[in-house]
Amino acid sequence: MKTVYKSHPWHGIPIGDKAPEVVTTFIEIVPTDTVKYEIDKLTGYLKIDRPQKYSNIVPALYGFVPKTYCGDAIAEFARQQSGRNDIKEGDGDPLDICVLCESTIPHGDIICQAIPIGGLRLIDKGEADDKIIAVLKDDLLYSKYKDITELPESVINRLQHYFLTYKNLPGEPMTCEIANVYGRDEAHQVIRKSITDYLNNFGML
């Protein structure tokens, strides 16, 4: 009897032949979650990271792009594009991605096809922590948007507010800042840099 194993979401799922124009995405959390889940890097299973603080909920499907890594290439590109020399390194995780879609997706631990249209260059305590903004492939509402500049301003503001505040307690100084909001072409470059970092750190797993 043939033994079947579940692929590790980070290392075992292909990013897709059409990357960076279309990328396979692993979704960890959805807007209805009151707990923040994230992948356990050792086992590949979802684990509870922490309860969501206060009323701040993720405004889109949120996860990562498999076979990517935020390391030296991502940090160097962030320094170059932002003009910031205080960015020390990438955050050491796979590349984060938010996927906008019209439908209510009831849970994470799923994969989908996403089309990157831009990104937020988040700096968290000196680490580059880019958030790619994408739309769900063939979504009836959001698939018409080809670049982040076409999104309603309220959508962009909601995404920025979430990432600027999701780690903070009231009265604490903010540790995250957004250095740049960038469009589709630069998002493609960020994805390519993260693939380079992955190959440099993990090879062809």
PDB file of C-alpha atoms in Angstrom:
ATOM      1  CA  MET A   1       0.000   0.000   0.000  1.00  0.00           C
ATOM      2  CA  LYS A   2       1.400   3.351  -1.044  1.00  0.00           C
ATOM      3  CA  THR A   3       1.971   5.802   1.801  1.00  0.00           C
ATOM      4  CA  VAL A   4       0.646   9.313   1.176  1.00  0.00           C
ATOM      5  CA  TYR A   5       2.079  12.300   3.013  1.00  0.00           C
ATOM      6  CA  LYS A   6       0.698  15.795   3.354  1.00  0.00           C
ATOM      7  CA  SER A   7       2.981  18.349   1.713  1.00  0.00           C
ATOM      8  CA  HIS A   8       4.518  20.976   3.988  1.00  0.00           C
ATOM      9  CA  PRO A   9       2.702  24.218   3.071  1.00  0.00           C
ATOM     10  CA  TRP A  10       5.922  26.252   3.002  1.00  0.00           C
ATOM     11  CA  HIS A  11       8.343  23.797   1.399  1.00  0.00           C
ATOM     12  CA  GLY A  12       6.159  21.262  -0.398  1.00  0.00           C
ATOM     13  CA  ILE A  13       3.625  23.320  -2.349  1.00  0.00           C
ATOM     14  CA  PRO A  14       4.825  24.721  -5.709  1.00  0.00           C
ATOM     15  CA  ILE A  15       4.555  28.482  -6.125  1.00  0.00           C
ATOM     16  CA  GLY A  16       3.162  27.925  -9.623  1.00  0.00           C
ATOM     17  CA  ASP A  17       4.489  28.121 -13.175  1.00  0.00           C
ATOM     18  CA  LYS A  18       3.071  31.604 -13.736  1.00  0.00           C
ATOM     19  CA  ALA A  19       4.756  33.276 -10.755  1.00  0.00           C
ATOM     20  CA  PRO A  20       5.052  36.159 -10.058  1.00  0.00           C
ATOM     21  CA  GLU A  21       2.008  37.088 -12.173  1.00  0.00           C
ATOM     22  CA  VAL A  22      -0.081  34.386 -10.456  1.00  0.00           C
ATOM     23  CA  VAL A  23       1.071  32.725  -7.243  1.00  0.00           C
ATOM     24  CA  THR A  24      -0.173  29.806  -5.212  1.00  0.00           C
ATOM     25  CA  THR A  25      -1.019  31.113  -1.759  1.00  0.00           C
ATOM     26  CA  PHE A  26      -1.491  29.276   1.524  1.00  0.00           C
ATOM     27  CA  ILE A  27      -4.168  30.972   3.637  1.00  0.00           C
ATOM     28  CA  GLU A  28      -3.621  30.878   7.401  1.00  0.00           C
ATOM     29  CA  ILE A  29      -6.341  33.217   8.690  1.00  0.00           C
ATOM     30  CA  VAL A  30      -9.548  34.793   7.406  1.00  0.00           C
ATOM     31  CA  PRO A  31     -11.463  37.931   8.484  1.00  0.00           C
ATOM     32  CA  THR A  32     -13.881  35.982  10.697  1.00  0.00           C
ATOM     33  CA  ASP A  33     -11.095  34.468  12.832  1.00  0.00           C
ATOM     34  CA  THR A  34     -10.834  35.748  16.395  1.00  0.00           C
ATOM     35  CA  VAL A  35      -7.547  33.889  16.866  1.00  0.00           C
ATOM     36  CA  LYS A  36      -4.386  34.458  14.852  1.00  0.00           C
ATOM     37  CA  TYR A  37      -3.167  31.201  13.367  1.00  0.00           C
ATOM     38  CA  GLU A  38       0.161  30.647  11.692  1.00  0.00           C
ATOM     39  CA  ILE A  39       2.103  27.754  10.260  1.00  0.00           C
ATOM     40  CA  ASP A  40       4.319  25.799  12.611  1.00  0.00           C
ATOM     41  CA  LYS A  41       7.554  25.775  10.636  1.00  0.00           C
ATOM     42  CA  LEU A  42       8.621  22.355  11.888  1.00  0.00           C
ATOM     43  CA  THR A  43       5.459  20.328  11.279  1.00  0.00           C
ATOM     44  CA  GLY A  44       3.601  22.383   8.664  1.00  0.00           C
ATOM     45  CA  TYR A  45       0.399  22.335  10.705  1.00  0.00           C
ATOM     46  CA  LEU A  46      -1.500  25.456  11.708  1.00  0.00           C
ATOM     47  CA  LYS A  47      -0.921  26.527  15.278  1.00  0.00           C
ATOM     48  CA  ILE A  48      -2.515  29.145  17.509  1.00  0.00           C
ATOM     49  CA  ASP A  49      -0.246  32.168  17.641  1.00  0.00           C
ATOM     50  CA  ARG A  50      -2.385  34.415  19.829  1.00  0.00           C
ATOM     51  CA  PRO A  51      -5.950  35.665  20.247  1.00  0.00           C
ATOM     52  CA  GLN A  52      -6.664  38.710  18.092  1.00  0.00           C
ATOM     53  CA  LYS A  53      -6.158  41.798  20.210  1.00  0.00           C
ATOM     54  CA  TYR A  54      -9.270  43.893  20.760  1.00  0.00           C
ATOM     55  CA  SER A  55     -11.439  44.511  17.676  1.00  0.00           C
ATOM     56  CA  ASN A  56      -8.617  44.507  15.139  1.00  0.00           C
ATOM     57  CA  ILE A  57      -9.384  41.824  12.548  1.00  0.00           C
ATOM     58  CA  VAL A  58      -7.507  40.971   9.390  1.00  0.00           C
ATOM     59  CA  PRO A  59      -9.287  42.728   6.483  1.00  0.00           C
ATOM     60  CA  ALA A  60      -8.573  40.057   3.838  1.00  0.00           C
ATOM     61  CA  LEU A  61      -7.490  36.456   3.465  1.00  0.00           C
ATOM     62  CA  TYR A  62      -3.993  36.343   4.938  1.00  0.00           C
ATOM     63  CA  GLY A  63      -1.194  33.857   4.496  1.00  0.00           C
ATOM     64  CA  PHE A  64       2.066  33.365   2.646  1.00  0.00           C
ATOM     65  CA  VAL A  65       3.574  32.428  -0.682  1.00  0.00           C
ATOM     66  CA  PRO A  66       5.156  28.931  -0.590  1.00  0.00           C
ATOM     67  CA  LYS A  67       8.844  28.508  -1.404  1.00  0.00           C
ATOM     68  CA  THR A  68       9.660  32.130  -0.588  1.00  0.00           C
ATOM     69  CA  TYR A  69      11.785  33.596   2.201  1.00  0.00           C
ATOM     70  CA  CYS A  70      12.488  37.121   3.421  1.00  0.00           C
ATOM     71  CA  GLY A  71      16.240  37.307   3.842  1.00  0.00           C
ATOM     72  CA  ASP A  72      19.193  39.279   2.486  1.00  0.00           C
ATOM     73  CA  ALA A  73      17.813  39.953  -1.003  1.00  0.00           C
ATOM     74  CA  ILE A  74      14.514  41.251   0.401  1.00  0.00           C
ATOM     75  CA  ALA A  75      16.339  43.453   2.931  1.00  0.00           C
ATOM     76  CA  GLU A  76      18.665  44.888   0.293  1.00  0.00           C
ATOM     77  CA  PHE A  77      15.759  45.612  -2.047  1.00  0.00           C
ATOM     78  CA  ALA A  78      13.856  47.290   0.793  1.00  0.00           C
ATOM     79  CA  ARG A  79      16.855  49.509   1.564  1.00  0.00           C
ATOM     80  CA  GLN A  80      17.211  50.377  -2.108  1.00  0.00           C
ATOM     81  CA  GLN A  81      13.553  51.193  -2.714  1.00  0.00           C
ATOM     82  CA  SER A  82      12.914  53.036   0.547  1.00  0.00           C
ATOM     83  CA  GLY A  83      16.228  54.824   0.944  1.00  0.00           C
ATOM     84  CA  ARG A  84      16.371  53.457   4.478  1.00  0.00           C
ATOM     85  CA  ASN A  85      19.751  52.236   5.722  1.00  0.00           C
ATOM     86  CA  ASP A  86      18.369  51.114   9.076  1.00  0.00           C
ATOM     87  CA  ILE A  87      16.728  48.003   7.598  1.00  0.00           C
ATOM     88  CA  LYS A  88      18.944  45.260   9.008  1.00  0.00           C
ATOM     89  CA  GLU A  89      17.497  42.089   7.510  1.00  0.00           C
ATOM     90  CA  GLY A  90      14.414  40.296   6.275  1.00  0.00           C
ATOM     91  CA  ASP A  91      12.089  38.921   8.924  1.00  0.00           C
ATOM     92  CA  GLY A  92      13.121  35.298   8.298  1.00  0.00           C
ATOM     93  CA  ASP A  93       9.657  34.091   7.303  1.00  0.00           C
ATOM     94  CA  PRO A  94       7.970  33.252   4.012  1.00  0.00           C
ATOM     95  CA  LEU A  95       6.588  36.232   2.086  1.00  0.00           C
ATOM     96  CA  ASP A  96       3.255  37.402   3.511  1.00  0.00           C
ATOM     97  CA  ILE A  97       0.285  38.020   1.240  1.00  0.00           C
ATOM     98  CA  CYS A  98      -3.229  39.443   1.606  1.00  0.00           C
ATOM     99  CA  VAL A  99      -5.812  38.216  -0.904  1.00  0.00           C
ATOM    100  CA  LEU A 100      -8.874  40.327  -1.564  1.00  0.00           C
ATOM    101  CA  CYS A 101     -12.042  38.452  -2.515  1.00  0.00           C
ATOM    102  CA  GLU A 102     -15.786  39.023  -2.528  1.00  0.00           C
ATOM    103  CA  SER A 103     -16.843  35.683  -1.068  1.00  0.00           C
ATOM    104  CA  THR A 104     -16.791  34.764   2.606  1.00  0.00           C
ATOM    105  CA  ILE A 105     -14.181  32.051   3.100  1.00  0.00           C
ATOM    106  CA  PRO A 106     -15.046  30.364   6.407  1.00  0.00           C
ATOM    107  CA  HIS A 107     -11.622  29.067   7.430  1.00  0.00           C
ATOM    108  CA  GLY A 108      -7.938  29.001   6.614  1.00  0.00           C
ATOM    109  CA  ASP A 109      -5.648  26.015   5.993  1.00  0.00           C
ATOM    110  CA  ILE A 110      -6.453  26.227   2.276  1.00  0.00           C
ATOM    111  CA  ILE A 111      -4.610  27.143  -0.901  1.00  0.00           C
ATOM    112  CA  CYS A 112      -5.761  29.501  -3.630  1.00  0.00           C
ATOM    113  CA  GLN A 113      -4.498  31.195  -6.771  1.00  0.00           C
ATOM    114  CA  ALA A 114      -3.804  34.898  -6.255  1.00  0.00           C
ATOM    115  CA  ILE A 115      -2.824  37.716  -8.613  1.00  0.00           C
ATOM    116  CA  PRO A 116      -0.434  40.247  -6.980  1.00  0.00           C
ATOM    117  CA  ILE A 117      -1.334  43.889  -7.645  1.00  0.00           C
ATOM    118  CA  GLY A 118       0.968  45.688  -5.202  1.00  0.00           C
ATOM    119  CA  GLY A 119       2.305  45.635  -1.689  1.00  0.00           C
ATOM    120  CA  LEU A 120       3.107  47.364   1.577  1.00  0.00           C
ATOM    121  CA  ARG A 121       6.742  47.629   2.617  1.00  0.00           C
ATOM    122  CA  LEU A 122       6.369  47.089   6.344  1.00  0.00           C
ATOM    123  CA  ILE A 123       9.356  47.706   8.607  1.00  0.00           C
ATOM    124  CA  ASP A 124       9.088  45.943  11.962  1.00  0.00           C
ATOM    125  CA  LYS A 125      11.888  46.697  14.431  1.00  0.00           C
ATOM    126  CA  GLY A 126      14.397  47.104  11.601  1.00  0.00           C
ATOM    127  CA  GLU A 127      13.272  44.012   9.663  1.00  0.00           C
ATOM    128  CA  ALA A 128      11.778  44.049   6.170  1.00  0.00           C
ATOM    129  CA  ASP A 129       8.352  42.407   6.386  1.00  0.00           C
ATOM    130  CA  ASP A 130       6.665  43.018   3.023  1.00  0.00           C
ATOM    131  CA  LYS A 131       2.939  42.374   2.653  1.00  0.00           C
ATOM    132  CA  ILE A 132       1.966  41.544  -0.914  1.00  0.00           C
ATOM    133  CA  ILE A 133      -1.547  42.695  -1.824  1.00  0.00           C
ATOM    134  CA  ALA A 134      -3.330  40.411  -4.289  1.00  0.00           C
ATOM    135  CA  VAL A 135      -6.758  39.612  -5.662  1.00  0.00           C
ATOM    136  CA  LEU A 136      -8.278  36.159  -5.849  1.00  0.00           C
ATOM    137  CA  LYS A 137      -8.048  34.789  -9.375  1.00  0.00           C
ATOM    138  CA  ASP A 138     -11.419  35.000 -11.179  1.00  0.00           C
ATOM    139  CA  ASP A 139     -13.075  36.810  -8.266  1.00  0.00           C
ATOM    140  CA  LEU A 140     -16.271  38.473  -9.500  1.00  0.00           C
ATOM    141  CA  LEU A 141     -15.528  41.780  -7.779  1.00  0.00           C
ATOM    142  CA  TYR A 142     -11.809  42.169  -7.171  1.00  0.00           C
ATOM    143  CA  SER A 143     -10.305  40.515 -10.251  1.00  0.00           C
ATOM    144  CA  LYS A 144     -10.975  43.710 -12.248  1.00  0.00           C
ATOM    145  CA  TYR A 145      -8.225  45.491 -10.292  1.00  0.00           C
ATOM    146  CA  LYS A 146      -4.829  45.171 -11.978  1.00  0.00           C
ATOM    147  CA  ASP A 147      -2.793  47.501  -9.754  1.00  0.00           C
ATOM    148  CA  ILE A 148      -3.057  48.686  -6.165  1.00  0.00           C
ATOM    149  CA  THR A 149      -3.545  52.262  -7.429  1.00  0.00           C
ATOM    150  CA  GLU A 150      -6.937  51.180  -8.784  1.00  0.00           C
ATOM    151  CA  LEU A 151      -8.249  50.007  -5.398  1.00  0.00           C
ATOM    152  CA  PRO A 152     -10.644  52.212  -3.438  1.00  0.00           C
ATOM    153  CA  GLU A 153      -8.698  54.337  -0.966  1.00  0.00           C
ATOM    154  CA  SER A 154     -10.744  52.917   1.905  1.00  0.00           C
ATOM    155  CA  VAL A 155      -9.456  49.390   1.142  1.00  0.00           C
ATOM    156  CA  ILE A 156      -5.825  50.522   1.192  1.00  0.00           C
ATOM    157  CA  ASN A 157      -6.377  52.517   4.390  1.00  0.00           C
ATOM    158  CA  ARG A 158      -7.942  49.490   6.074  1.00  0.00           C
ATOM    159  CA  LEU A 159      -4.991  47.277   5.137  1.00  0.00           C
ATOM    160  CA  GLN A 160      -2.461  49.846   6.334  1.00  0.00           C
ATOM    161  CA  HIS A 161      -4.295  50.390   9.624  1.00  0.00           C
ATOM    162  CA  TYR A 162      -4.364  46.673  10.354  1.00  0.00           C
ATOM    163  CA  PHE A 163      -0.650  46.151   9.828  1.00  0.00           C
ATOM    164  CA  LEU A 164       0.308  49.290  11.730  1.00  0.00           C
ATOM    165  CA  THR A 165      -1.693  48.284  14.802  1.00  0.00           C
ATOM    166  CA  TYR A 166      -2.103  44.496  14.902  1.00  0.00           C
ATOM    167  CA  LYS A 167       0.833  43.948  17.261  1.00  0.00           C
ATOM    168  CA  ASN A 168       0.241  46.895  19.582  1.00  0.00           C
ATOM    169  CA  LEU A 169      -1.366  47.222  22.974  1.00  0.00           C
ATOM    170  CA  PRO A 170      -2.957  50.580  23.895  1.00  0.00           C
ATOM    171  CA  GLY A 171      -0.395  53.047  25.165  1.00  0.00           C
ATOM    172  CA  GLU A 172       2.554  51.167  23.721  1.00  0.00           C
ATOM    173  CA  PRO A 173       4.782  52.788  21.092  1.00  0.00           C
ATOM    174  CA  MET A 174       4.222  51.515  17.562  1.00  0.00           C
ATOM    175  CA  THR A 175       6.878  49.068  16.377  1.00  0.00           C
ATOM    176  CA  CYS A 176       5.697  48.810  12.760  1.00  0.00           C
ATOM    177  CA  GLU A 177       5.811  51.409  10.014  1.00  0.00           C
ATOM    178  CA  ILE A 178       5.035  51.378   6.330  1.00  0.00           C
ATOM    179  CA  ALA A 179       7.937  52.747   4.309  1.00  0.00           C
ATOM    180  CA  ASN A 180       6.298  52.393   0.876  1.00  0.00           C
ATOM    181  CA  VAL A 181       3.094  51.419  -0.843  1.00  0.00           C
ATOM    182  CA  TYR A 182       4.061  49.971  -4.213  1.00  0.00           C
ATOM    183  CA  GLY A 183       2.364  48.711  -7.350  1.00  0.00           C
ATOM    184  CA  ARG A 184       2.201  45.488  -9.328  1.00  0.00           C
ATOM    185  CA  ASP A 185       5.593  45.683 -11.065  1.00  0.00           C
ATOM    186  CA  GLU A 186       7.443  46.215  -7.805  1.00  0.00           C
ATOM    187  CA  ALA A 187       5.408  43.465  -6.146  1.00  0.00           C
ATOM    188  CA  HIS A 188       6.657  41.116  -8.863  1.00  0.00           C
ATOM    189  CA  GLN A 189      10.231  42.147  -8.030  1.00  0.00           C
ATOM    190  CA  VAL A 190       9.655  41.511  -4.328  1.00  0.00           C
ATOM    191  CA  ILE A 191       8.341  38.024  -5.104  1.00  0.00           C
ATOM    192  CA  ARG A 192      11.371  37.274  -7.288  1.00  0.00           C
ATOM    193  CA  LYS A 193      13.727  38.472  -4.523  1.00  0.00           C
ATOM    194  CA  SER A 194      11.937  36.255  -2.003  1.00  0.00           C
ATOM    195  CA  ILE A 195      12.321  33.258  -4.322  1.00  0.00           C
ATOM    196  CA  THR A 196      16.056  34.037  -4.567  1.00  0.00           C
ATOM    197  CA  ASP A 197      16.280  34.191  -0.769  1.00  0.00           C
ATOM    198  CA  TYR A 198      14.482  30.863  -0.509  1.00  0.00           C
ATOM    199  CA  LEU A 199      16.848  29.142  -2.946  1.00  0.00           C
ATOM    200  CA  ASN A 200      19.864  30.652  -1.162  1.00  0.00           C
ATOM    201  CA  ASN A 201      18.659  29.389   2.213  1.00  0.00           C
ATOM    202  CA  PHE A 202      16.927  26.117   1.407  1.00  0.00           C
ATOM    203  CA  GLY A 203      17.970  25.135  -2.110  1.00  0.00           C
ATOM    204  CA  MET A 204      15.665  23.008  -4.230  1.00  0.00           C
ATOM    205  CA  LEU A 205      13.700  21.268  -1.484  1.00  0.00           C
TER     206      LEU A 205
END
